[in-house]
Amino acid sequence: MERIVILTGAGISAESGLGTFRDKDGLWTRYDLNEVATPEGFARNPRLVHDFYNARRANALDASPNAAHEALARLERERAGELLIVTQNVDDLHERAGSRNVLHMHGALAGALCAACDHRWPAPRAMDPDAPCPACAAPRTRPDIVWFGEIPYHMDQIAEALWQADLFVSIGTSGEVYPAAGFVQEAQAAGAETLEINLEPSRVPGLFDRVIAGPATDTVPNWVAEMLA
Ligand code: OAD
């Protein structure tokens, strides 16, 4: 089991107090994703979009990594062989737990991006829609988040890693959003074993070789202990 690719979603950060999207009381039951998570919504009402992500950034900054984030960092540290975390999460809890090899395919709350010139810089805790870009001065700053209708980041690197993977693990994601939802099939086609760790099995039975159900702060440390034994 040389190369492991781990896909994470909102479920791994749920027990750190950050909301998921599609569960009961999830973010998409309270907000219209077309208004806050699309380029068109941002063009219509930049302040509403900034308010949404400013609130999420404040929540993420006030949250701490949980036992599941910490276990994945331990796995990377203590196991020989490559481990890559591909996260759909925009929080930085994997990094704060000590994981090094992390790709944020949906961007990060920590980043600001100029919609006019593509310059990137660290986001302040509260972004101001009227603040000029430090590079080109255009007042078109946005969070460096991938919205619906935009192309996720690092797709070439992720495809290469899935192609090389011996084990693909999906943790805390509903599998509703592509392209991430298709990674399990890509990894399988390349010959990897597949494992889902989620509160409950997320999709059609049999899609993954193995499913471990339960809260991430129990299931992930147990699985990591099994891997390191
Ligand atoms: P979802 O909210 O769609 O799914 C979260 C999954 O985590 C569900 O399957 C839950 O059952 C599971 N879950 C909840 N609590 C858990 C816990 N304590 N332990 C383990 N699992 C738990 O979130 P994502 O799949 O991450 O994209 O959503 C994918 C993308 O959709 C997000 O990156 C975001 C969203 O729209 C954008 O905004 C572009």
XYZ file of N, CA and C and ligand atoms in Angstrom:
726
model
N 0.848 -1.201 0.000
C 0.000 0.000 0.000
C 0.883 1.251 0.000
N 1.513 1.521 -1.143
C 2.493 2.599 -1.195
C 1.855 3.994 -1.218
N 0.953 4.178 -2.168
C 0.450 5.543 -2.398
C -1.027 5.650 -2.028
N -1.309 6.592 -1.138
C -2.676 6.795 -0.666
C -3.140 8.184 -1.082
N -4.319 8.258 -1.657
C -4.957 9.554 -1.927
C -6.224 9.624 -1.080
N -6.348 10.688 -0.299
C -7.504 10.866 0.588
C -8.271 12.107 0.148
N -9.541 11.905 -0.179
C -10.429 13.032 -0.506
C -11.224 13.379 0.742
N -11.200 14.631 1.154
C -12.021 15.012 2.314
C -13.077 16.044 1.920
N -14.160 16.047 2.728
C -15.247 17.005 2.530
C -15.682 17.561 3.875
N -16.767 18.300 3.847
C -17.216 19.053 5.023
C -17.411 18.176 6.262
N -17.731 16.892 6.073
C -17.973 15.998 7.206
C -16.774 15.853 8.126
N -15.558 16.019 7.604
C -14.390 15.853 8.484
C -14.241 17.063 9.417
N -14.790 18.190 9.034
C -14.699 19.392 9.876
C -15.970 19.623 10.696
N -16.969 18.750 10.530
C -18.255 18.963 11.208
C -18.080 18.990 12.724
N -17.270 18.062 13.249
C -17.107 17.997 14.707
C -16.143 19.075 15.231
N -15.587 19.883 14.330
C -14.871 21.101 14.757
C -15.835 22.280 14.829
N -17.111 22.012 14.522
C -18.127 23.059 14.622
C -18.389 23.799 13.318
N -17.816 23.316 12.209
C -18.073 23.976 10.924
C -19.199 23.234 10.223
N -20.147 23.964 9.686
C -21.338 23.340 9.108
C -21.030 22.585 7.826
N -21.783 21.502 7.605
C -21.727 20.852 6.292
C -22.729 21.567 5.375
N -22.841 21.089 4.141
C -23.687 21.780 3.157
C -25.063 21.151 3.023
N -25.105 19.804 2.924
C -26.341 19.141 2.507
C -27.035 18.376 3.617
N -26.467 18.368 4.823
C -27.171 17.700 5.919
C -28.346 18.566 6.357
N -29.231 17.983 7.198
C -30.291 18.774 7.822
C -29.624 19.968 8.513
N -30.114 21.165 8.345
C -29.499 22.391 8.868
C -28.191 22.758 8.170
N -27.851 22.085 7.066
C -26.630 22.407 6.334
C -26.698 23.794 5.714
N -25.515 24.297 5.301
C -25.451 25.666 4.761
C -26.395 25.871 3.579
N -26.529 24.836 2.715
C -27.371 25.032 1.520
C -28.872 24.898 1.836
N -29.221 24.608 3.086
C -30.638 24.722 3.452
C -30.939 26.148 3.917
N -29.885 26.906 4.277
C -30.097 28.266 4.798
C -29.713 29.357 3.810
N -28.850 29.015 2.844
C -28.415 29.995 1.849
C -28.689 29.437 0.461
N -28.948 30.347 -0.481
C -29.144 29.959 -1.873
C -27.772 29.918 -2.537
N -27.340 28.711 -2.905
C -25.980 28.614 -3.461
C -25.824 29.422 -4.744
N -26.914 29.626 -5.490
C -26.816 30.445 -6.704
C -26.485 31.904 -6.390
N -26.860 32.343 -5.188
C -26.583 33.740 -4.810
C -25.194 33.912 -4.207
N -24.715 32.879 -3.462
C -23.448 33.070 -2.736
C -22.277 32.250 -3.273
N -22.520 31.318 -4.187
C -21.410 30.458 -4.619
C -21.363 30.284 -6.138
N -21.667 31.373 -6.853
C -21.512 31.363 -8.316
C -20.940 32.713 -8.757
N -20.229 32.759 -9.883
C -19.736 34.045 -10.405
C -20.895 35.003 -10.698
N -22.049 34.466 -11.113
C -23.205 35.326 -11.428
C -23.751 35.969 -10.156
N -23.825 35.188 -9.075
C -24.272 35.736 -7.796
C -23.331 36.839 -7.322
N -22.039 36.621 -7.499
C -21.049 37.622 -7.079
C -21.198 38.902 -7.906
N -21.469 38.753 -9.198
C -21.647 39.938 -10.054
C -22.891 40.716 -9.616
N -23.939 39.996 -9.206
C -25.182 40.664 -8.787
C -25.018 41.371 -7.452
N -24.360 40.703 -6.498
C -24.334 41.252 -5.144
C -23.040 40.847 -4.412
N -21.938 41.562 -4.729
C -20.650 41.188 -4.130
C -20.668 41.255 -2.596
N -21.431 42.210 -2.043
C -21.414 42.350 -0.581
C -22.036 41.126 0.099
N -23.126 40.634 -0.468
C -23.767 39.431 0.092
C -22.787 38.252 0.082
N -22.062 38.111 -1.014
C -21.112 36.995 -1.145
C -19.976 37.169 -0.138
N -19.442 38.395 -0.034
C -18.379 38.626 0.958
C -18.891 38.392 2.378
N -20.110 38.820 2.667
C -20.657 38.586 4.015
C -20.688 37.087 4.323
N -21.128 36.291 3.349
C -21.209 34.842 3.527
C -19.828 34.257 3.823
N -18.833 34.606 2.997
C -17.504 34.021 3.196
C -16.773 34.652 4.382
N -17.062 35.922 4.703
C -16.459 36.514 5.910
C -16.929 35.765 7.160
N -18.211 35.383 7.169
C -18.738 34.632 8.318
C -18.088 33.252 8.385
N -17.911 32.632 7.225
C -17.302 31.297 7.216
C -15.829 31.379 7.603
N -15.154 32.463 7.164
C -13.737 32.624 7.526
C -13.607 32.810 9.036
N -14.481 33.627 9.614
C -14.433 33.852 11.070
C -14.674 32.531 11.804
N -15.664 31.753 11.361
C -15.923 30.447 11.996
C -14.701 29.540 11.906
N -14.085 29.511 10.720
C -12.945 28.605 10.518
C -11.754 29.046 11.373
N -11.539 30.357 11.470
C -10.405 30.846 12.272
C -10.609 30.535 13.754
N -11.869 30.536 14.177
C -12.155 30.268 15.590
C -12.227 28.763 15.901
N -12.242 27.923 14.867
C -12.352 26.469 15.074
C -10.962 25.855 15.231
N -10.941 24.645 15.774
C -9.676 23.921 15.931
C -9.770 22.586 15.211
N -8.627 22.069 14.755
C -8.639 20.737 14.139
C -9.142 19.712 15.140
N -9.807 18.673 14.649
C -10.307 17.624 15.542
C -9.462 16.351 15.386
N -9.886 15.304 16.087
C -9.098 14.061 16.117
C -8.945 13.429 14.729
N -9.891 13.689 13.837
C -9.778 13.119 12.486
C -8.684 13.834 11.686
N -8.668 15.169 11.736
C -7.575 15.901 11.064
C -6.227 15.470 11.633
N -6.185 15.347 12.966
C -4.912 15.016 13.620
C -4.440 13.617 13.241
N -5.386 12.683 13.130
C -5.012 11.311 12.757
C -4.437 11.263 11.340
N -5.008 12.037 10.418
C -4.474 12.027 9.044
C -3.067 12.628 9.003
N -2.823 13.644 9.831
C -1.470 14.226 9.893
C -0.492 13.187 10.446
N -0.965 12.428 11.443
C -0.108 11.380 12.024
C 0.204 10.304 10.982
N -0.802 9.940 10.198
C -0.589 8.917 9.162
C 0.487 9.380 8.174
N 0.424 10.637 7.778
C 1.413 11.166 6.833
C 2.817 11.148 7.460
N 2.885 11.511 8.743
C 4.175 11.589 9.450
C 4.799 10.224 9.692
N 3.961 9.249 10.063
C 4.514 8.015 10.630
C 4.571 6.854 9.655
N 3.953 7.011 8.510
C 3.909 5.899 7.580
C 4.865 6.168 6.421
N 5.596 5.125 5.996
C 6.422 5.268 4.799
C 5.476 5.239 3.596
N 5.822 5.886 2.511
C 4.942 5.885 1.334
C 4.253 7.229 1.202
N 3.769 7.493 0.002
C 3.202 8.823 -0.272
C 1.766 8.936 0.198
N 1.430 10.091 0.689
C 0.053 10.357 1.089
C -0.303 11.769 0.623
N -1.386 11.860 -0.121
C -1.868 13.167 -0.581
C -3.291 13.358 -0.085
N -3.557 14.508 0.524
C -4.934 14.872 0.873
C -5.439 15.848 -0.184
N -6.534 15.484 -0.823
C -7.228 16.403 -1.723
C -8.475 16.825 -0.965
N -8.567 18.089 -0.615
C -9.737 18.497 0.161
C -10.637 19.421 -0.642
N -11.955 19.209 -0.421
C -12.940 20.146 -0.989
C -13.184 21.276 0.003
N -12.595 21.146 1.193
C -12.862 22.137 2.240
C -12.024 23.389 2.018
N -12.608 24.518 2.396
C -11.904 25.792 2.238
C -11.305 26.257 3.572
N -11.532 25.479 4.653
C -10.861 25.782 5.923
C -9.417 25.254 5.861
N -8.613 25.623 6.878
C -7.202 25.183 6.873
C -6.920 24.219 8.033
N -7.939 23.434 8.418
C -7.779 22.565 9.590
C -6.815 21.406 9.333
N -6.705 20.940 8.083
C -5.694 19.899 7.807
C -4.291 20.451 8.068
N -4.020 21.635 7.559
C -2.682 22.218 7.729
C -2.405 22.501 9.199
N -3.436 23.021 9.913
C -3.213 23.340 11.331
C -3.039 22.085 12.172
N -3.539 20.933 11.685
C -3.302 19.666 12.389
C -1.912 19.114 12.074
N -1.257 19.666 11.054
C 0.108 19.220 10.738
C 0.257 18.499 9.410
N -0.827 18.352 8.634
C -0.683 17.729 7.310
C 0.107 18.657 6.403
N 0.981 18.059 5.583
C 1.845 18.861 4.709
C 1.394 18.814 3.248
N 0.968 17.617 2.837
C 0.701 17.412 1.412
C -0.805 17.535 1.169
N -1.267 18.784 1.025
C -2.711 19.055 0.945
C -2.991 19.906 -0.292
N -3.950 19.492 -1.098
C -4.397 20.318 -2.226
C -5.831 20.777 -1.956
N -6.054 22.080 -2.063
C -7.399 22.641 -1.870
C -8.065 22.803 -3.240
N -8.818 21.783 -3.643
C -9.375 21.837 -5.007
C -10.479 22.888 -5.156
N -11.138 23.278 -4.051
C -12.172 24.323 -4.116
C -11.689 25.659 -3.565
N -10.356 25.863 -3.512
C -9.827 27.134 -3.024
C -9.765 27.170 -1.505
N -9.516 28.370 -0.964
C -9.280 28.500 0.472
C -9.768 29.853 0.975
N -10.371 29.825 2.163
C -10.828 31.077 2.795
C -9.660 32.009 3.099
N -8.449 31.438 3.233
C -7.271 32.233 3.585
C -6.790 33.102 2.427
N -7.347 32.876 1.232
C -6.835 33.588 0.060
C -7.805 34.634 -0.473
N -7.226 35.724 -1.003
C -7.990 36.729 -1.749
C -7.512 36.689 -3.197
N -8.441 36.980 -4.099
C -8.137 36.901 -5.535
C -8.739 38.128 -6.214
N -7.978 38.738 -7.130
C -8.521 39.866 -7.895
C -9.218 39.328 -9.135
N -10.513 39.626 -9.265
C -11.275 39.142 -10.420
C -10.869 39.877 -11.696
N -10.118 40.983 -11.558
C -9.692 41.728 -12.749
C -8.358 41.219 -13.277
N -7.369 41.001 -12.389
C -6.016 40.674 -12.885
C -5.477 39.341 -12.373
N -6.268 38.584 -11.577
C -5.859 37.266 -11.054
C -4.754 37.320 -10.007
N -4.416 38.513 -9.521
C -3.428 38.581 -8.439
C -4.009 37.909 -7.192
N -3.120 37.235 -6.429
C -3.558 36.567 -5.185
C -2.780 37.106 -4.007
N -3.450 37.218 -2.848
C -2.790 37.665 -1.631
C -3.560 37.103 -0.436
N -2.939 37.129 0.775
C -3.640 36.576 1.938
C -4.871 37.415 2.285
N -5.986 36.747 2.522
C -7.225 37.463 2.837
C -7.190 37.945 4.287
N -7.661 39.169 4.561
C -7.868 39.573 5.949
C -9.066 38.810 6.522
N -9.250 38.869 7.841
C -10.371 38.147 8.464
C -11.700 38.555 7.820
N -11.893 39.855 7.620
C -13.104 40.341 6.938
C -12.694 41.047 5.653
N -13.097 40.499 4.524
C -12.788 41.140 3.242
C -13.833 42.212 2.936
N -13.381 43.285 2.289
C -14.240 44.411 1.943
C -14.390 44.439 0.421
N -15.622 44.330 -0.077
C -15.805 44.305 -1.539
C -15.258 45.546 -2.243
N -15.143 46.662 -1.529
C -14.660 47.892 -2.169
C -13.142 48.050 -2.083
N -12.471 47.126 -1.378
C -11.011 47.269 -1.230
C -10.332 47.054 -2.579
N -9.415 47.949 -2.965
C -8.752 47.789 -4.263
C -7.725 46.651 -4.239
N -7.525 46.026 -5.393
C -6.484 44.995 -5.530
C -5.124 45.643 -5.285
N -4.262 45.016 -4.458
C -2.946 45.597 -4.195
C -2.062 45.658 -5.439
N -2.379 44.884 -6.474
C -1.538 44.889 -7.686
C -2.069 45.861 -8.740
N -3.395 45.816 -9.032
C -3.897 46.605 -10.168
C -4.889 47.685 -9.729
N -5.242 47.711 -8.447
C -6.116 48.739 -7.872
C -7.589 48.619 -8.267
N -7.935 47.609 -9.060
C -9.359 47.433 -9.401
C -10.128 47.024 -8.137
N -11.330 47.577 -7.930
C -12.108 47.203 -6.739
C -12.909 45.926 -6.991
N -12.194 44.856 -7.352
C -12.908 43.615 -7.719
C -12.347 42.418 -6.961
N -12.093 42.650 -5.667
C -11.525 41.554 -4.872
C -12.601 40.537 -4.518
N -12.212 39.288 -4.556
C -13.124 38.197 -4.225
C -12.365 37.179 -3.376
N -13.100 36.321 -2.660
C -12.406 35.226 -1.973
C -11.841 34.252 -3.011
N -10.720 33.627 -2.695
C -10.102 32.681 -3.637
C -10.735 31.303 -3.463
N -12.025 31.268 -3.779
C -12.864 30.073 -3.636
C -13.342 29.693 -5.030
N -13.394 28.391 -5.311
C -13.914 27.931 -6.600
C -15.437 27.835 -6.489
N -16.127 28.573 -7.338
C -17.582 28.574 -7.294
C -18.172 27.618 -8.323
N -19.454 27.313 -8.187
C -20.135 26.461 -9.165
C -20.007 27.115 -10.541
N -19.647 26.302 -11.524
C -19.427 26.829 -12.870
C -17.969 27.171 -13.132
N -17.116 27.112 -12.101
C -15.688 27.363 -12.278
C -14.914 26.038 -12.208
N -13.703 26.066 -12.719
C -12.923 24.828 -12.779
C -12.113 24.667 -11.500
N -12.270 23.534 -10.803
C -11.499 23.319 -9.575
C -9.988 23.399 -9.833
N -9.267 23.677 -8.773
C -7.812 23.831 -8.851
C -7.105 22.473 -8.835
N -5.889 22.461 -9.351
C -4.942 21.320 -9.241
C -5.449 20.053 -9.924
N -6.323 20.176 -10.934
C -6.918 18.965 -11.504
C -5.890 18.049 -12.185
N -4.846 18.616 -12.795
C -3.843 17.753 -13.452
C -3.085 16.931 -12.417
N -2.700 17.613 -11.351
C -1.951 16.935 -10.286
C -2.809 15.859 -9.606
N -4.098 16.158 -9.434
C -5.006 15.189 -8.799
C -5.192 13.974 -9.713
N -5.378 14.215 -11.007
C -5.563 13.096 -11.949
C -4.343 12.182 -11.932
N -3.167 12.778 -11.911
C -1.919 12.004 -11.870
C -1.853 11.169 -10.584
N -2.195 11.801 -9.461
C -2.144 11.084 -8.170
C -3.156 9.936 -8.134
N -4.364 10.146 -8.697
C -5.374 9.077 -8.718
C -4.899 7.919 -9.592
N -4.235 8.260 -10.652
C -3.739 7.258 -11.588
C -2.689 6.367 -10.927
N -1.906 6.964 -10.008
C -0.812 6.235 -9.343
C -1.273 5.580 -8.038
N -2.498 5.861 -7.601
C -2.893 5.487 -6.233
C -3.042 3.975 -6.057
N -2.638 3.489 -4.872
C -2.913 2.098 -4.480
C -4.175 2.027 -3.622
N -4.453 3.100 -2.907
C -5.647 3.169 -2.056
C -6.246 4.564 -2.167
N -7.558 4.626 -2.401
C -8.276 5.896 -2.420
C -9.278 5.884 -1.278
N -9.254 6.934 -0.450
C -10.142 7.011 0.709
C -10.958 8.297 0.615
N -12.261 8.174 0.761
C -13.159 9.334 0.716
C -13.707 9.545 2.126
N -13.486 10.722 2.697
C -13.891 10.962 4.093
C -14.815 12.178 4.188
N -16.022 11.978 4.711
C -16.893 13.104 5.043
C -17.371 13.915 3.857
N -17.669 13.235 2.773
C -18.225 13.955 1.623
C -19.421 13.189 1.064
N -20.449 13.940 0.641
C -21.684 13.310 0.163
C -21.542 12.755 -1.248
N -20.504 13.148 -1.962
C -20.353 12.673 -3.338
C -21.400 13.259 -4.272
N -21.837 14.469 -3.965
C -22.866 15.117 -4.800
C -22.241 16.052 -5.834
N -20.985 16.436 -5.626
C -20.406 17.491 -6.459
C -19.240 16.936 -7.289
N -19.382 17.061 -8.602
C -18.309 16.647 -9.509
C -17.367 17.816 -9.732
N -16.090 17.581 -10.049
C -15.485 16.295 -10.389
C -15.103 15.411 -9.204
N -15.101 15.945 -7.968
C -14.631 15.132 -6.835
C -15.425 13.831 -6.706
N -16.730 13.890 -6.991
C -17.587 12.705 -6.850
C -17.138 11.565 -7.768
N -16.417 11.889 -8.834
C -15.974 10.862 -9.782
C -14.597 10.293 -9.482
N -13.930 10.802 -8.444
C -12.564 10.334 -8.168
C -12.531 8.846 -7.822
N -13.586 8.355 -7.139
C -13.585 6.944 -6.752
C -13.512 6.048 -7.993
N -14.268 6.397 -9.029
C -14.214 5.584 -10.249
C -12.880 5.720 -10.970
N -12.319 6.955 -10.950
C -11.006 7.136 -11.592
C -9.952 6.278 -10.903
N -9.981 6.279 -9.558
C -8.989 5.503 -8.807
C -9.188 4.011 -9.050
N -10.468 3.589 -9.082
C -10.766 2.172 -9.331
C -10.265 1.743 -10.708
N -10.490 2.605 -11.695
C -10.061 2.288 -13.059
C -8.550 2.142 -13.130
N -7.855 2.843 -12.239
C -6.394 2.756 -12.212
C -5.913 1.611 -11.323
N -6.852 0.862 -10.728
C -6.471 -0.331 -9.969
C -6.377 -0.142 -8.469
N -6.807 1.021 -7.960
C -6.704 1.264 -6.517
C -7.823 0.560 -5.760
N -7.545 0.200 -4.508
C -8.615 -0.178 -3.584
C -9.323 1.097 -3.151
N -10.597 0.961 -2.749
C -11.339 2.172 -2.375
C -12.057 1.976 -1.044
N -12.042 3.021 -0.247
C -12.636 2.994 1.095
C -13.412 4.283 1.309
N -14.627 4.166 1.809
C -15.377 5.354 2.223
C -15.486 5.371 3.747
N -15.182 6.545 4.343
C -15.401 6.758 5.776
C -16.341 7.943 5.881
N -17.553 7.699 6.366
C -18.570 8.756 6.390
C -19.566 8.435 7.511
N -20.303 9.448 7.928
C -21.306 9.242 8.969
C -22.213 8.066 8.606
N -22.616 8.035 7.324
C -23.415 6.920 6.818
C -22.963 6.693 5.378
N -23.178 5.480 4.839
C -22.762 5.245 3.449
C -23.403 6.300 2.547
N -22.602 6.960 1.713
C -23.144 8.127 1.011
C -23.828 7.765 -0.299
N -23.450 6.651 -0.893
C -23.936 6.451 -2.261
C -24.334 5.013 -2.544
N -24.447 4.683 -3.817
C -24.924 3.345 -4.170
C -24.068 2.283 -3.482
N -24.736 1.282 -2.884
C -23.971 0.218 -2.233
C -23.044 -0.439 -3.268
N -21.848 -0.747 -2.828
C -20.931 -1.442 -3.728
C -20.007 -0.531 -4.508
N -20.231 0.787 -4.445
C -19.342 1.693 -5.187
C -17.918 1.632 -4.619
N -17.826 1.597 -3.282
C -16.522 1.471 -2.625
C -16.289 0.010 -2.238
N -15.023 -0.411 -2.209
C -14.709 -1.779 -1.785
C -15.087 -1.994 -0.322
N -14.929 -0.915 0.472
C -15.183 -1.041 1.908
C -15.779 0.278 2.399
N -16.700 0.198 3.365
C -17.292 1.407 3.949
C -17.179 1.311 5.466
N -16.709 2.391 6.084
C -16.697 2.485 7.548
C -17.632 3.632 7.904
N -18.692 3.338 8.658
C -19.681 4.367 8.988
C -19.515 4.820 10.426
N -19.736 6.127 10.641
C -19.660 6.681 11.992
C -19.037 8.064 11.957
N -19.042 8.752 13.116
C -18.463 10.099 13.152
C -16.945 10.069 12.940
N -16.462 11.034 12.171
C -15.057 11.037 11.746
C -14.076 11.018 12.914
N -14.429 11.652 14.044
C -13.456 11.691 15.147
C -13.270 10.316 15.791
N -14.200 9.376 15.554
C -13.994 7.981 15.985
C -13.361 7.153 14.872
N -14.003 7.222 13.712
C -13.657 6.279 12.644
C -12.274 6.546 12.059
N -11.912 7.821 11.884
C -10.630 8.109 11.215
C -9.440 7.720 12.102
N -9.421 8.100 13.413
C -8.309 7.633 14.251
C -8.226 6.102 14.315
N -9.374 5.415 14.342
C -9.338 3.943 14.376
C -8.729 3.376 13.101
N -9.135 3.952 11.972
C -8.587 3.467 10.697
C -7.081 3.750 10.612
N -6.677 4.920 11.067
C -5.245 5.259 11.031
C -4.454 4.308 11.921
N -4.999 3.981 13.080
C -4.313 3.021 13.973
C -4.158 1.674 13.272
N -5.208 1.269 12.549
C -5.157 0.012 11.782
C -4.053 0.087 10.712
N -3.955 1.220 10.032
C -2.949 1.381 8.974
C -1.527 1.372 9.526
N -1.360 1.875 10.740
C -0.012 1.994 11.313
C 0.387 0.747 12.110
N -0.573 -0.159 12.315
C -0.294 -1.336 13.171
C 0.702 -2.269 12.477
P -21.844 17.771 2.065
O -22.522 18.622 3.070
O -22.476 17.598 0.739
O -21.616 16.314 2.670
C -21.080 16.130 3.947
C -21.013 14.636 4.250
O -20.377 14.475 5.517
C -22.376 13.959 4.346
O -22.354 12.738 3.576
C -22.547 13.656 5.832
O -23.246 12.442 6.084
C -21.109 13.530 6.283
N -20.879 13.871 7.700
C -21.526 14.787 8.472
N -21.032 14.824 9.707
C -20.034 13.897 9.748
C -19.138 13.448 10.760
N -19.156 13.953 11.991
N -18.249 12.471 10.440
C -18.223 11.948 9.185
N -19.034 12.337 8.197
C -19.936 13.292 8.460
O -20.349 18.352 1.928
P -19.258 18.081 0.781
O -19.403 16.708 0.249
O -17.943 18.489 1.323
O -18.415 23.327 -2.784
O -19.698 19.108 -0.317
C -18.967 19.201 -1.500
C -18.955 20.609 -2.024
O -20.297 21.092 -2.112
C -18.284 21.625 -1.115
O -16.891 21.669 -1.285
C -18.926 22.921 -1.503
C -20.366 22.440 -1.578
O -21.213 23.162 -2.370
C -18.484 24.629 -3.158
O -18.944 25.504 -2.445
C -17.920 24.888 -4.513
